[in-house]
């Protein structure tokens, strides 16, 4: 998604998977065990599991909601993916200063890329940032290529202008 950190699996899927597995855990004693005369024991086990599972579900929701921290933490990198691209890389760069500013911006982003770790730990959740780093590196390379083409085009236009003078 443009300008957003996307999780794989996405947070809704993560919540659904956790909920489904928890429900299966709660239902396990009643569905898998047969043949004991005191069948009331399974109801007790199920109620105990349900109480623990509900607590576990609440804690999981809290942990998953902590993932909202990451987009804020890496928001300065997300500008690379935004539609309006509110930074100085532009195909419309015309002056020497425009190009210098754009190259300096790209160089700074490239220089700071190693500051993004391979993964983040939020409580008990390990979040890999390898794909984010790969995509950022690709965007930086793409911007540098476009800027180089723009510089060549601009330079060629100025040479043509001088020839026609």
Short mmCIF file of C-alpha atoms in Angstrom, two decimals:
data_model
loop_
_atom_site.label_atom_id
_atom_site.label_comp_id
_atom_site.label_asym_id
_atom_site.label_seq_id
_atom_site.Cartn_x
_atom_site.Cartn_y
_atom_site.Cartn_z
CA UNK A 1 0.00 0.00 0.00
CA UNK A 2 1.26 3.45 -0.81
CA UNK A 3 2.56 5.26 2.25
CA UNK A 4 1.68 2.48 4.70
CA UNK A 5 3.47 -0.38 6.36
CA UNK A 6 1.66 -3.57 5.47
CA UNK A 7 1.96 -6.60 7.68
CA UNK A 8 2.21 -10.14 6.35
CA UNK A 9 -0.06 -11.66 7.45
CA UNK A 10 -2.20 -8.55 7.82
CA UNK A 11 -3.43 -7.71 11.31
CA UNK A 12 -7.01 -8.84 10.64
CA UNK A 13 -5.77 -12.26 9.51
CA UNK A 14 -3.49 -12.47 12.52
CA UNK A 15 -6.43 -11.76 14.85
CA UNK A 16 -8.67 -14.26 13.03
CA UNK A 17 -6.04 -17.01 13.11
CA UNK A 18 -5.40 -16.50 16.80
CA UNK A 19 -9.12 -16.48 17.56
CA UNK A 20 -9.75 -19.64 15.48
CA UNK A 21 -6.91 -21.53 17.14
CA UNK A 22 -8.05 -20.42 20.58
CA UNK A 23 -11.61 -21.61 19.88
CA UNK A 24 -10.26 -24.96 18.68
CA UNK A 25 -8.28 -25.22 21.92
CA UNK A 26 -11.38 -24.50 23.99
CA UNK A 27 -13.46 -27.09 22.11
CA UNK A 28 -10.76 -29.76 22.09
CA UNK A 29 -11.67 -31.64 25.31
CA UNK A 30 -15.35 -32.06 24.40
CA UNK A 31 -14.77 -32.98 20.76
CA UNK A 32 -11.82 -35.37 21.11
CA UNK A 33 -12.47 -37.41 24.24
CA UNK A 34 -15.21 -40.03 24.46
CA UNK A 35 -15.97 -42.97 26.69
CA UNK A 36 -15.55 -41.69 30.26
CA UNK A 37 -18.69 -42.10 32.31
CA UNK A 38 -18.41 -38.72 34.01
CA UNK A 39 -18.90 -36.56 30.91
CA UNK A 40 -19.35 -33.50 33.14
CA UNK A 41 -15.54 -33.33 33.42
CA UNK A 42 -15.32 -32.14 29.82
CA UNK A 43 -17.61 -29.21 30.55
CA UNK A 44 -15.38 -28.20 33.45
CA UNK A 45 -12.27 -28.45 31.30
CA UNK A 46 -13.95 -26.43 28.55
CA UNK A 47 -15.02 -23.69 31.01
CA UNK A 48 -11.51 -23.51 32.47
CA UNK A 49 -9.98 -23.36 29.01
CA UNK A 50 -12.51 -20.70 27.96
CA UNK A 51 -11.62 -18.49 30.92
CA UNK A 52 -7.91 -18.79 30.15
CA UNK A 53 -8.51 -18.34 26.43
CA UNK A 54 -10.54 -15.15 26.96
CA UNK A 55 -7.69 -13.71 28.99
CA UNK A 56 -5.26 -14.83 26.30
CA UNK A 57 -7.41 -13.24 23.56
CA UNK A 58 -7.45 -9.90 25.40
CA UNK A 59 -3.68 -10.00 25.81
CA UNK A 60 -3.24 -10.91 22.14
CA UNK A 61 -5.43 -7.96 21.11
CA UNK A 62 -3.23 -5.65 23.20
CA UNK A 63 -0.06 -7.06 21.65
CA UNK A 64 -1.42 -6.80 18.12
CA UNK A 65 -2.52 -3.21 18.75
CA UNK A 66 1.08 -2.43 19.73
CA UNK A 67 2.03 -3.03 16.10
CA UNK A 68 0.50 0.40 15.36
CA UNK A 69 3.74 1.82 16.77
CA UNK A 70 5.76 0.69 13.75
CA UNK A 71 4.17 2.92 11.08
CA UNK A 72 4.79 5.95 13.31
CA UNK A 73 8.35 4.86 14.06
CA UNK A 74 9.22 4.52 10.37
CA UNK A 75 7.05 7.35 9.01
CA UNK A 76 10.08 9.28 7.74
CA UNK A 77 10.80 6.33 5.41
CA UNK A 78 7.21 6.02 4.22
CA UNK A 79 7.52 9.33 2.37
CA UNK A 80 9.32 7.28 -0.30
CA UNK A 81 6.07 5.46 -1.05
CA UNK A 82 3.62 8.35 -0.80
CA UNK A 83 1.70 9.44 -3.88
CA UNK A 84 2.54 13.11 -3.55
CA UNK A 85 6.15 12.34 -2.65
CA UNK A 86 6.63 15.41 -0.53
CA UNK A 87 10.39 15.40 -0.86
CA UNK A 88 12.86 17.03 -3.22
CA UNK A 89 13.16 14.22 -5.80
CA UNK A 90 11.39 15.44 -8.88
CA UNK A 91 11.31 14.84 -12.60
CA UNK A 92 10.82 18.61 -12.86
CA UNK A 93 14.24 19.46 -11.41
CA UNK A 94 15.68 22.21 -13.60
CA UNK A 95 18.35 24.05 -11.73
CA UNK A 96 21.67 22.89 -10.41
CA UNK A 97 20.31 23.43 -6.88
CA UNK A 98 17.24 21.25 -7.60
CA UNK A 99 19.47 18.38 -8.65
CA UNK A 100 21.89 18.86 -5.76
CA UNK A 101 19.05 18.89 -3.26
CA UNK A 102 17.55 15.75 -4.78
CA UNK A 103 20.85 13.85 -4.87
CA UNK A 104 21.62 14.93 -1.30
CA UNK A 105 18.21 13.67 -0.17
CA UNK A 106 18.72 10.30 -1.87
CA UNK A 107 22.25 9.97 -0.48
CA UNK A 108 20.99 10.73 3.03
CA UNK A 109 18.25 8.09 2.72
CA UNK A 110 20.79 5.55 1.42
CA UNK A 111 23.20 6.40 4.23
CA UNK A 112 20.49 5.99 6.88
CA UNK A 113 19.06 2.75 5.48
CA UNK A 114 21.23 0.56 7.76
CA UNK A 115 19.52 2.19 10.76
CA UNK A 116 16.43 0.08 10.01
CA UNK A 117 16.96 -3.17 11.91
CA UNK A 118 16.25 -6.60 10.42
CA UNK A 119 13.47 -7.05 12.96
CA UNK A 120 11.67 -5.34 15.83
CA UNK A 121 10.50 -6.99 19.03
CA UNK A 122 7.28 -5.68 20.56
CA UNK A 123 6.72 -7.63 23.75
CA UNK A 124 6.46 -11.24 22.50
CA UNK A 125 5.98 -10.36 18.83
CA UNK A 126 8.92 -10.45 16.43
CA UNK A 127 8.32 -8.32 13.33
CA UNK A 128 10.65 -8.78 10.37
CA UNK A 129 11.58 -5.54 8.61
CA UNK A 130 13.62 -7.21 5.88
CA UNK A 131 10.94 -6.66 3.22
CA UNK A 132 10.53 -2.99 4.23
CA UNK A 133 14.29 -2.48 3.88
CA UNK A 134 14.29 -4.24 0.49
CA UNK A 135 11.44 -2.06 -0.79
CA UNK A 136 13.06 1.13 0.49
CA UNK A 137 16.33 0.20 -1.20
CA UNK A 138 14.40 -0.40 -4.44
CA UNK A 139 12.64 2.97 -4.17
CA UNK A 140 15.93 4.78 -3.54
CA UNK A 141 17.50 3.09 -6.59
CA UNK A 142 14.42 3.93 -8.69
CA UNK A 143 14.52 7.59 -7.63
CA UNK A 144 18.24 7.80 -8.37
CA UNK A 145 17.65 6.33 -11.86
CA UNK A 146 14.81 8.76 -12.58
CA UNK A 147 16.87 11.66 -11.32
CA UNK A 148 19.83 10.61 -13.51
CA UNK A 149 17.53 10.43 -16.57
CA UNK A 150 16.05 13.81 -15.70
CA UNK A 151 19.53 15.31 -15.34
CA UNK A 152 20.62 13.91 -18.71
CA UNK A 153 17.42 15.17 -20.35
CA UNK A 154 17.88 18.60 -18.78
CA UNK A 155 21.53 18.75 -19.78
CA UNK A 156 20.70 17.69 -23.34
CA UNK A 157 18.01 20.38 -23.56
CA UNK A 158 20.49 23.01 -22.40
CA UNK A 159 23.10 21.82 -24.92
CA UNK A 160 20.47 22.02 -27.67
CA UNK A 161 19.56 25.51 -26.49
CA UNK A 162 23.21 26.57 -26.70
CA UNK A 163 23.56 25.04 -30.18
CA UNK A 164 20.48 26.91 -31.39
CA UNK A 165 21.64 30.21 -29.92
#
